[in-house]
């Protein structure tokens, strides 16, 4: 594809760990002529988005907005605002993304205690309880849907333990958000971030975030400046929520148009209907794959409906199969990450990609290839 020729990408079916397929209404919204990022009409759009962030996180938090960068920047926003040098943090690690949180927390100068689970299993609340006997963390962080392993982490008990220990409860909901229940207020989550390109089915590059009043107080009590200027919530807040919206950075206007439409689709469908759809298509995929002899890695009690981690059958060449799916069928699935590299496929049924047609297409392509 030389630069002289017009862009000409294939129509792919996105069934990996994100991005997922995007509804035509979202693409159409993204092509809306630009307006300025301080235009009163854009300020109204930001208010709409903020309200839809609250509805989808099921929270009344005042601080709810969207970071102008991908999910990892949402992760970094939560950690750099809540941690100061010398603070303690307890980070639960059951895959790649927990490890990334620990790395960022250490870069903030925090003393990190790790609680780990084997890949493919959730963190056991008893381990967290035991670890809390030896540390006094300001933040206890955990990934809700570990995209690298396919595990859905139960949160309620660990959230209770965090609060009993006086810690703020921080949750990564990048993959779970808009695909399975994420009840921020009911579960006592103090800080949460997600991403646009997974079950929300918007283009990548944005990260919905929310902080409880308690987390905002912790931010206000800081002794040191947040190490990142761009992600410092005390500054970003006045752009998203100040009485007078002041310039902070130029918002990605077109991406926000797209996000607004993606949220409208989520709320038109209804959260509960959307969660049920994700479960149904996961069940369909499970039946079809098991009939082909392909096994799931995660115990049924902890399986993610939107990210299906399966064992690559013996004697099958991982790279060849994924390449053929892409070249011959226009289907993208994910390979294994970290410890699962070469051992697992990660099949995403996220948002617009969670349909019976997607499942049927993939299964018949796999049948032909295997
Ligand atoms: C995708 C993902 C991220 C990172 O999001 P990016 O948009 O790729 O930066 C973080 N956590 C989890 C659980 C994810 O699945």
mmCIF file with all atom_site columns, N, CA and C in Angstrom, residues 78-128:
data_model
loop_
_atom_site.group_PDB
_atom_site.id
_atom_site.type_symbol
_atom_site.label_atom_id
_atom_site.label_alt_id
_atom_site.label_comp_id
_atom_site.label_asym_id
_atom_site.label_entity_id
_atom_site.label_seq_id
_atom_site.pdbx_PDB_ins_code
_atom_site.Cartn_x
_atom_site.Cartn_y
_atom_site.Cartn_z
_atom_site.occupancy
_atom_site.B_iso_or_equiv
_atom_site.pdbx_formal_charge
_atom_site.auth_seq_id
_atom_site.auth_comp_id
_atom_site.auth_asym_id
_atom_site.auth_atom_id
_atom_site.pdbx_PDB_model_num
ATOM 1   N N  . UNK A 1 78  ? -5.921  6.890   36.718 1.00 0.00 ? 78  UNK A N  1
ATOM 2   C CA . UNK A 1 78  ? -6.348  6.485   38.066 1.00 0.00 ? 78  UNK A CA 1
ATOM 3   C C  . UNK A 1 78  ? -5.153  6.372   38.995 1.00 0.00 ? 78  UNK A C  1
ATOM 4   N N  . UNK A 1 79  ? -4.090  5.737   38.525 1.00 0.00 ? 79  UNK A N  1
ATOM 5   C CA . UNK A 1 79  ? -2.958  5.481   39.419 1.00 0.00 ? 79  UNK A CA 1
ATOM 6   C C  . UNK A 1 79  ? -2.161  6.746   39.726 1.00 0.00 ? 79  UNK A C  1
ATOM 7   N N  . UNK A 1 80  ? -1.888  7.568   38.710 1.00 0.00 ? 80  UNK A N  1
ATOM 8   C CA . UNK A 1 80  ? -1.029  8.737   38.998 1.00 0.00 ? 80  UNK A CA 1
ATOM 9   C C  . UNK A 1 80  ? -1.762  9.770   39.859 1.00 0.00 ? 80  UNK A C  1
ATOM 10  N N  . UNK A 1 81  ? -3.082  9.797   39.784 1.00 0.00 ? 81  UNK A N  1
ATOM 11  C CA . UNK A 1 81  ? -3.814  10.764  40.606 1.00 0.00 ? 81  UNK A CA 1
ATOM 12  C C  . UNK A 1 81  ? -3.979  10.295  42.050 1.00 0.00 ? 81  UNK A C  1
ATOM 13  N N  . UNK A 1 82  ? -4.033  8.978   42.246 1.00 0.00 ? 82  UNK A N  1
ATOM 14  C CA . UNK A 1 82  ? -4.307  8.471   43.592 1.00 0.00 ? 82  UNK A CA 1
ATOM 15  C C  . UNK A 1 82  ? -3.046  8.110   44.359 1.00 0.00 ? 82  UNK A C  1
ATOM 16  N N  . UNK A 1 83  ? -1.924  7.926   43.670 1.00 0.00 ? 83  UNK A N  1
ATOM 17  C CA . UNK A 1 83  ? -0.702  7.507   44.364 1.00 0.00 ? 83  UNK A CA 1
ATOM 18  C C  . UNK A 1 83  ? 0.351   8.593   44.355 1.00 0.00 ? 83  UNK A C  1
ATOM 19  N N  . UNK A 1 84  ? 0.996   8.761   45.511 1.00 0.00 ? 84  UNK A N  1
ATOM 20  C CA . UNK A 1 84  ? 2.121   9.677   45.635 1.00 0.00 ? 84  UNK A CA 1
ATOM 21  C C  . UNK A 1 84  ? 3.345   8.863   46.035 1.00 0.00 ? 84  UNK A C  1
ATOM 22  N N  . UNK A 1 85  ? 4.534   9.403   45.831 1.00 0.00 ? 85  UNK A N  1
ATOM 23  C CA . UNK A 1 85  ? 5.738   8.676   46.260 1.00 0.00 ? 85  UNK A CA 1
ATOM 24  C C  . UNK A 1 85  ? 5.627   8.287   47.735 1.00 0.00 ? 85  UNK A C  1
ATOM 25  N N  . UNK A 1 86  ? 5.945   7.033   48.034 1.00 0.00 ? 86  UNK A N  1
ATOM 26  C CA . UNK A 1 86  ? 5.906   6.556   49.422 1.00 0.00 ? 86  UNK A CA 1
ATOM 27  C C  . UNK A 1 86  ? 4.592   5.903   49.814 1.00 0.00 ? 86  UNK A C  1
ATOM 28  N N  . UNK A 1 87  ? 3.531   6.114   49.027 1.00 0.00 ? 87  UNK A N  1
ATOM 29  C CA . UNK A 1 87  ? 2.240   5.473   49.326 1.00 0.00 ? 87  UNK A CA 1
ATOM 30  C C  . UNK A 1 87  ? 2.355   3.960   49.131 1.00 0.00 ? 87  UNK A C  1
ATOM 31  N N  . UNK A 1 88  ? 1.470   3.245   49.809 1.00 0.00 ? 88  UNK A N  1
ATOM 32  C CA . UNK A 1 88  ? 1.414   1.802   49.585 1.00 0.00 ? 88  UNK A CA 1
ATOM 33  C C  . UNK A 1 88  ? 0.259   1.467   48.641 1.00 0.00 ? 88  UNK A C  1
ATOM 34  N N  . UNK A 1 89  ? 0.479   0.452   47.805 1.00 0.00 ? 89  UNK A N  1
ATOM 35  C CA . UNK A 1 89  ? -0.589  -0.023  46.916 1.00 0.00 ? 89  UNK A CA 1
ATOM 36  C C  . UNK A 1 89  ? -0.585  -1.538  46.921 1.00 0.00 ? 89  UNK A C  1
ATOM 37  N N  . UNK A 1 90  ? -1.773  -2.120  46.925 1.00 0.00 ? 90  UNK A N  1
ATOM 38  C CA . UNK A 1 90  ? -1.887  -3.570  46.777 1.00 0.00 ? 90  UNK A CA 1
ATOM 39  C C  . UNK A 1 90  ? -2.486  -3.830  45.400 1.00 0.00 ? 90  UNK A C  1
ATOM 40  N N  . UNK A 1 91  ? -1.722  -4.525  44.567 1.00 0.00 ? 91  UNK A N  1
ATOM 41  C CA . UNK A 1 91  ? -2.172  -4.767  43.197 1.00 0.00 ? 91  UNK A CA 1
ATOM 42  C C  . UNK A 1 91  ? -2.369  -6.275  43.000 1.00 0.00 ? 91  UNK A C  1
ATOM 43  N N  . UNK A 1 92  ? -3.570  -6.633  42.542 1.00 0.00 ? 92  UNK A N  1
ATOM 44  C CA . UNK A 1 92  ? -3.874  -8.032  42.250 1.00 0.00 ? 92  UNK A CA 1
ATOM 45  C C  . UNK A 1 92  ? -3.488  -8.318  40.806 1.00 0.00 ? 92  UNK A C  1
ATOM 46  N N  . UNK A 1 93  ? -2.762  -9.401  40.609 1.00 0.00 ? 93  UNK A N  1
ATOM 47  C CA . UNK A 1 93  ? -2.260  -9.696  39.259 1.00 0.00 ? 93  UNK A CA 1
ATOM 48  C C  . UNK A 1 93  ? -2.686  -11.108 38.855 1.00 0.00 ? 93  UNK A C  1
ATOM 49  N N  . UNK A 1 94  ? -3.577  -11.187 37.865 1.00 0.00 ? 94  UNK A N  1
ATOM 50  C CA . UNK A 1 94  ? -3.926  -12.505 37.327 1.00 0.00 ? 94  UNK A CA 1
ATOM 51  C C  . UNK A 1 94  ? -3.851  -12.497 35.811 1.00 0.00 ? 94  UNK A C  1
ATOM 52  N N  . UNK A 1 95  ? -2.918  -11.697 35.299 1.00 0.00 ? 95  UNK A N  1
ATOM 53  C CA . UNK A 1 95  ? -2.710  -11.622 33.862 1.00 0.00 ? 95  UNK A CA 1
ATOM 54  C C  . UNK A 1 95  ? -1.897  -10.378 33.524 1.00 0.00 ? 95  UNK A C  1
ATOM 55  N N  . UNK A 1 96  ? -1.824  -10.087 32.233 1.00 0.00 ? 96  UNK A N  1
ATOM 56  C CA . UNK A 1 96  ? -0.973  -8.996  31.746 1.00 0.00 ? 96  UNK A CA 1
ATOM 57  C C  . UNK A 1 96  ? -1.364  -7.632  32.334 1.00 0.00 ? 96  UNK A C  1
ATOM 58  N N  . UNK A 1 97  ? -2.675  -7.373  32.429 1.00 0.00 ? 97  UNK A N  1
ATOM 59  C CA . UNK A 1 97  ? -3.075  -5.999  32.750 1.00 0.00 ? 97  UNK A CA 1
ATOM 60  C C  . UNK A 1 97  ? -2.893  -5.654  34.225 1.00 0.00 ? 97  UNK A C  1
ATOM 61  N N  . UNK A 1 98  ? -3.012  -6.651  35.102 1.00 0.00 ? 98  UNK A N  1
ATOM 62  C CA . UNK A 1 98  ? -2.650  -6.434  36.505 1.00 0.00 ? 98  UNK A CA 1
ATOM 63  C C  . UNK A 1 98  ? -1.170  -6.102  36.620 1.00 0.00 ? 98  UNK A C  1
ATOM 64  N N  . UNK A 1 99  ? -0.352  -6.796  35.834 1.00 0.00 ? 99  UNK A N  1
ATOM 65  C CA . UNK A 1 99  ? 1.085   -6.523  35.821 1.00 0.00 ? 99  UNK A CA 1
ATOM 66  C C  . UNK A 1 99  ? 1.377   -5.102  35.362 1.00 0.00 ? 99  UNK A C  1
ATOM 67  N N  . UNK A 1 100 ? 0.604   -4.633  34.381 1.00 0.00 ? 100 UNK A N  1
ATOM 68  C CA . UNK A 1 100 ? 0.796   -3.265  33.894 1.00 0.00 ? 100 UNK A CA 1
ATOM 69  C C  . UNK A 1 100 ? 0.443   -2.249  34.984 1.00 0.00 ? 100 UNK A C  1
ATOM 70  N N  . UNK A 1 101 ? -0.602  -2.542  35.761 1.00 0.00 ? 101 UNK A N  1
ATOM 71  C CA . UNK A 1 101 ? -0.964  -1.628  36.859 1.00 0.00 ? 101 UNK A CA 1
ATOM 72  C C  . UNK A 1 101 ? 0.158   -1.547  37.887 1.00 0.00 ? 101 UNK A C  1
ATOM 73  N N  . UNK A 1 102 ? 0.766   -2.700  38.198 1.00 0.00 ? 102 UNK A N  1
ATOM 74  C CA . UNK A 1 102 ? 1.850   -2.713  39.183 1.00 0.00 ? 102 UNK A CA 1
ATOM 75  C C  . UNK A 1 102 ? 3.037   -1.892  38.672 1.00 0.00 ? 102 UNK A C  1
ATOM 76  N N  . UNK A 1 103 ? 3.334   -2.020  37.394 1.00 0.00 ? 103 UNK A N  1
ATOM 77  C CA . UNK A 1 103 ? 4.436   -1.269  36.791 1.00 0.00 ? 103 UNK A CA 1
ATOM 78  C C  . UNK A 1 103 ? 4.172   0.243   36.930 1.00 0.00 ? 103 UNK A C  1
ATOM 79  N N  . UNK A 1 104 ? 2.974   0.665   36.597 1.00 0.00 ? 104 UNK A N  1
ATOM 80  C CA . UNK A 1 104 ? 2.654   2.095   36.681 1.00 0.00 ? 104 UNK A CA 1
ATOM 81  C C  . UNK A 1 104 ? 2.713   2.569   38.137 1.00 0.00 ? 104 UNK A C  1
ATOM 82  N N  . UNK A 1 105 ? 2.158   1.759   39.055 1.00 0.00 ? 105 UNK A N  1
ATOM 83  C CA . UNK A 1 105 ? 2.155   2.155   40.477 1.00 0.00 ? 105 UNK A CA 1
ATOM 84  C C  . UNK A 1 105 ? 3.590   2.358   40.966 1.00 0.00 ? 105 UNK A C  1
ATOM 85  N N  . UNK A 1 106 ? 4.505   1.490   40.528 1.00 0.00 ? 106 UNK A N  1
ATOM 86  C CA . UNK A 1 106 ? 5.909   1.649   40.941 1.00 0.00 ? 106 UNK A CA 1
ATOM 87  C C  . UNK A 1 106 ? 6.516   2.912   40.336 1.00 0.00 ? 106 UNK A C  1
ATOM 88  N N  . UNK A 1 107 ? 6.116   3.217   39.100 1.00 0.00 ? 107 UNK A N  1
ATOM 89  C CA . UNK A 1 107 ? 6.624   4.452   38.488 1.00 0.00 ? 107 UNK A CA 1
ATOM 90  C C  . UNK A 1 107 ? 6.112   5.687   39.225 1.00 0.00 ? 107 UNK A C  1
ATOM 91  N N  . UNK A 1 108 ? 4.987   5.552   39.939 1.00 0.00 ? 108 UNK A N  1
ATOM 92  C CA . UNK A 1 108 ? 4.464   6.654   40.757 1.00 0.00 ? 108 UNK A CA 1
ATOM 93  C C  . UNK A 1 108 ? 5.255   6.772   42.070 1.00 0.00 ? 108 UNK A C  1
ATOM 94  N N  . UNK A 1 109 ? 6.146   5.852   42.309 1.00 0.00 ? 109 UNK A N  1
ATOM 95  C CA . UNK A 1 109 ? 6.917   5.879   43.554 1.00 0.00 ? 109 UNK A CA 1
ATOM 96  C C  . UNK A 1 109 ? 6.223   5.153   44.690 1.00 0.00 ? 109 UNK A C  1
ATOM 97  N N  . UNK A 1 110 ? 5.186   4.362   44.369 1.00 0.00 ? 110 UNK A N  1
ATOM 98  C CA . UNK A 1 110 ? 4.462   3.644   45.425 1.00 0.00 ? 110 UNK A CA 1
ATOM 99  C C  . UNK A 1 110 ? 5.205   2.361   45.793 1.00 0.00 ? 110 UNK A C  1
ATOM 100 N N  . UNK A 1 111 ? 5.011   1.921   47.035 1.00 0.00 ? 111 UNK A N  1
ATOM 101 C CA . UNK A 1 111 ? 5.513   0.621   47.457 1.00 0.00 ? 111 UNK A CA 1
ATOM 102 C C  . UNK A 1 111 ? 4.411   -0.389  47.179 1.00 0.00 ? 111 UNK A C  1
ATOM 103 N N  . UNK A 1 112 ? 4.691   -1.327  46.277 1.00 0.00 ? 112 UNK A N  1
ATOM 104 C CA . UNK A 1 112 ? 3.641   -2.214  45.762 1.00 0.00 ? 112 UNK A CA 1
ATOM 105 C C  . UNK A 1 112 ? 3.717   -3.601  46.398 1.00 0.00 ? 112 UNK A C  1
ATOM 106 N N  . UNK A 1 113 ? 2.581   -4.051  46.926 1.00 0.00 ? 113 UNK A N  1
ATOM 107 C CA . UNK A 1 113 ? 2.435   -5.448  47.343 1.00 0.00 ? 113 UNK A CA 1
ATOM 108 C C  . UNK A 1 113 ? 1.633   -6.144  46.254 1.00 0.00 ? 113 UNK A C  1
ATOM 109 N N  . UNK A 1 114 ? 2.134   -7.274  45.778 1.00 0.00 ? 114 UNK A N  1
ATOM 110 C CA . UNK A 1 114 ? 1.435   -8.015  44.717 1.00 0.00 ? 114 UNK A CA 1
ATOM 111 C C  . UNK A 1 114 ? 0.710   -9.221  45.294 1.00 0.00 ? 114 UNK A C  1
ATOM 112 N N  . UNK A 1 115 ? -0.524  -9.421  44.859 1.00 0.00 ? 115 UNK A N  1
ATOM 113 C CA . UNK A 1 115 ? -1.240  -10.664 45.158 1.00 0.00 ? 115 UNK A CA 1
ATOM 114 C C  . UNK A 1 115 ? -1.494  -11.313 43.805 1.00 0.00 ? 115 UNK A C  1
ATOM 115 N N  . UNK A 1 116 ? -0.994  -12.533 43.623 1.00 0.00 ? 116 UNK A N  1
ATOM 116 C CA . UNK A 1 116 ? -1.059  -13.126 42.285 1.00 0.00 ? 116 UNK A CA 1
ATOM 117 C C  . UNK A 1 116 ? -1.872  -14.414 42.259 1.00 0.00 ? 116 UNK A C  1
ATOM 118 N N  . UNK A 1 117 ? -2.474  -14.666 41.100 1.00 0.00 ? 117 UNK A N  1
ATOM 119 C CA . UNK A 1 117 ? -3.165  -15.944 40.881 1.00 0.00 ? 117 UNK A CA 1
ATOM 120 C C  . UNK A 1 117 ? -2.574  -16.559 39.619 1.00 0.00 ? 117 UNK A C  1
ATOM 121 N N  . UNK A 1 118 ? -2.604  -17.907 39.526 1.00 0.00 ? 118 UNK A N  1
ATOM 122 C CA . UNK A 1 118 ? -2.124  -18.536 38.292 1.00 0.00 ? 118 UNK A CA 1
ATOM 123 C C  . UNK A 1 118 ? -2.947  -18.053 37.094 1.00 0.00 ? 118 UNK A C  1
ATOM 124 N N  . UNK A 1 119 ? -2.318  -18.015 35.932 1.00 0.00 ? 119 UNK A N  1
ATOM 125 C CA . UNK A 1 119 ? -3.013  -17.582 34.719 1.00 0.00 ? 119 UNK A CA 1
ATOM 126 C C  . UNK A 1 119 ? -4.210  -18.482 34.438 1.00 0.00 ? 119 UNK A C  1
ATOM 127 N N  . UNK A 1 120 ? -5.363  -17.860 34.180 1.00 0.00 ? 120 UNK A N  1
ATOM 128 C CA . UNK A 1 120 ? -6.570  -18.632 33.891 1.00 0.00 ? 120 UNK A CA 1
ATOM 129 C C  . UNK A 1 120 ? -7.448  -18.791 35.123 1.00 0.00 ? 120 UNK A C  1
ATOM 130 N N  . UNK A 1 121 ? -6.961  -18.254 36.268 1.00 0.00 ? 121 UNK A N  1
ATOM 131 C CA . UNK A 1 121 ? -7.779  -18.320 37.489 1.00 0.00 ? 121 UNK A CA 1
ATOM 132 C C  . UNK A 1 121 ? -7.973  -16.922 38.068 1.00 0.00 ? 121 UNK A C  1
ATOM 133 N N  . UNK A 1 122 ? -9.078  -16.737 38.812 1.00 0.00 ? 122 UNK A N  1
ATOM 134 C CA . UNK A 1 122 ? -9.286  -15.429 39.446 1.00 0.00 ? 122 UNK A CA 1
ATOM 135 C C  . UNK A 1 122 ? -8.471  -15.318 40.741 1.00 0.00 ? 122 UNK A C  1
ATOM 136 N N  . UNK A 1 123 ? -8.379  -14.117 41.259 1.00 0.00 ? 123 UNK A N  1
ATOM 137 C CA . UNK A 1 123 ? -7.749  -13.873 42.562 1.00 0.00 ? 123 UNK A CA 1
ATOM 138 C C  . UNK A 1 123 ? -8.726  -14.343 43.639 1.00 0.00 ? 123 UNK A C  1
ATOM 139 N N  . UNK A 1 124 ? -8.190  -15.055 44.623 1.00 0.00 ? 124 UNK A N  1
ATOM 140 C CA . UNK A 1 124 ? -8.988  -15.546 45.736 1.00 0.00 ? 124 UNK A CA 1
ATOM 141 C C  . UNK A 1 124 ? -9.028  -14.471 46.833 1.00 0.00 ? 124 UNK A C  1
ATOM 142 N N  . UNK A 1 125 ? -10.237 -14.116 47.268 1.00 0.00 ? 125 UNK A N  1
ATOM 143 C CA . UNK A 1 125 ? -10.381 -13.059 48.272 1.00 0.00 ? 125 UNK A CA 1
ATOM 144 C C  . UNK A 1 125 ? -9.599  -13.376 49.549 1.00 0.00 ? 125 UNK A C  1
ATOM 145 N N  . UNK A 1 126 ? -9.447  -14.662 49.863 1.00 0.00 ? 126 UNK A N  1
ATOM 146 C CA . UNK A 1 126 ? -8.691  -15.032 51.080 1.00 0.00 ? 126 UNK A CA 1
ATOM 147 C C  . UNK A 1 126 ? -7.226  -14.594 51.004 1.00 0.00 ? 126 UNK A C  1
ATOM 148 N N  . UNK A 1 127 ? -6.667  -14.662 49.788 1.00 0.00 ? 127 UNK A N  1
ATOM 149 C CA . UNK A 1 127 ? -5.279  -14.213 49.586 1.00 0.00 ? 127 UNK A CA 1
ATOM 150 C C  . UNK A 1 127 ? -5.165  -12.717 49.845 1.00 0.00 ? 127 UNK A C  1
ATOM 151 N N  . UNK A 1 128 ? -6.189  -11.989 49.396 1.00 0.00 ? 128 UNK A N  1
ATOM 152 C CA . UNK A 1 128 ? -6.183  -10.538 49.583 1.00 0.00 ? 128 UNK A CA 1
ATOM 153 C C  . UNK A 1 128 ? -6.270  -10.241 51.074 1.00 0.00 ? 128 UNK A C  1
#
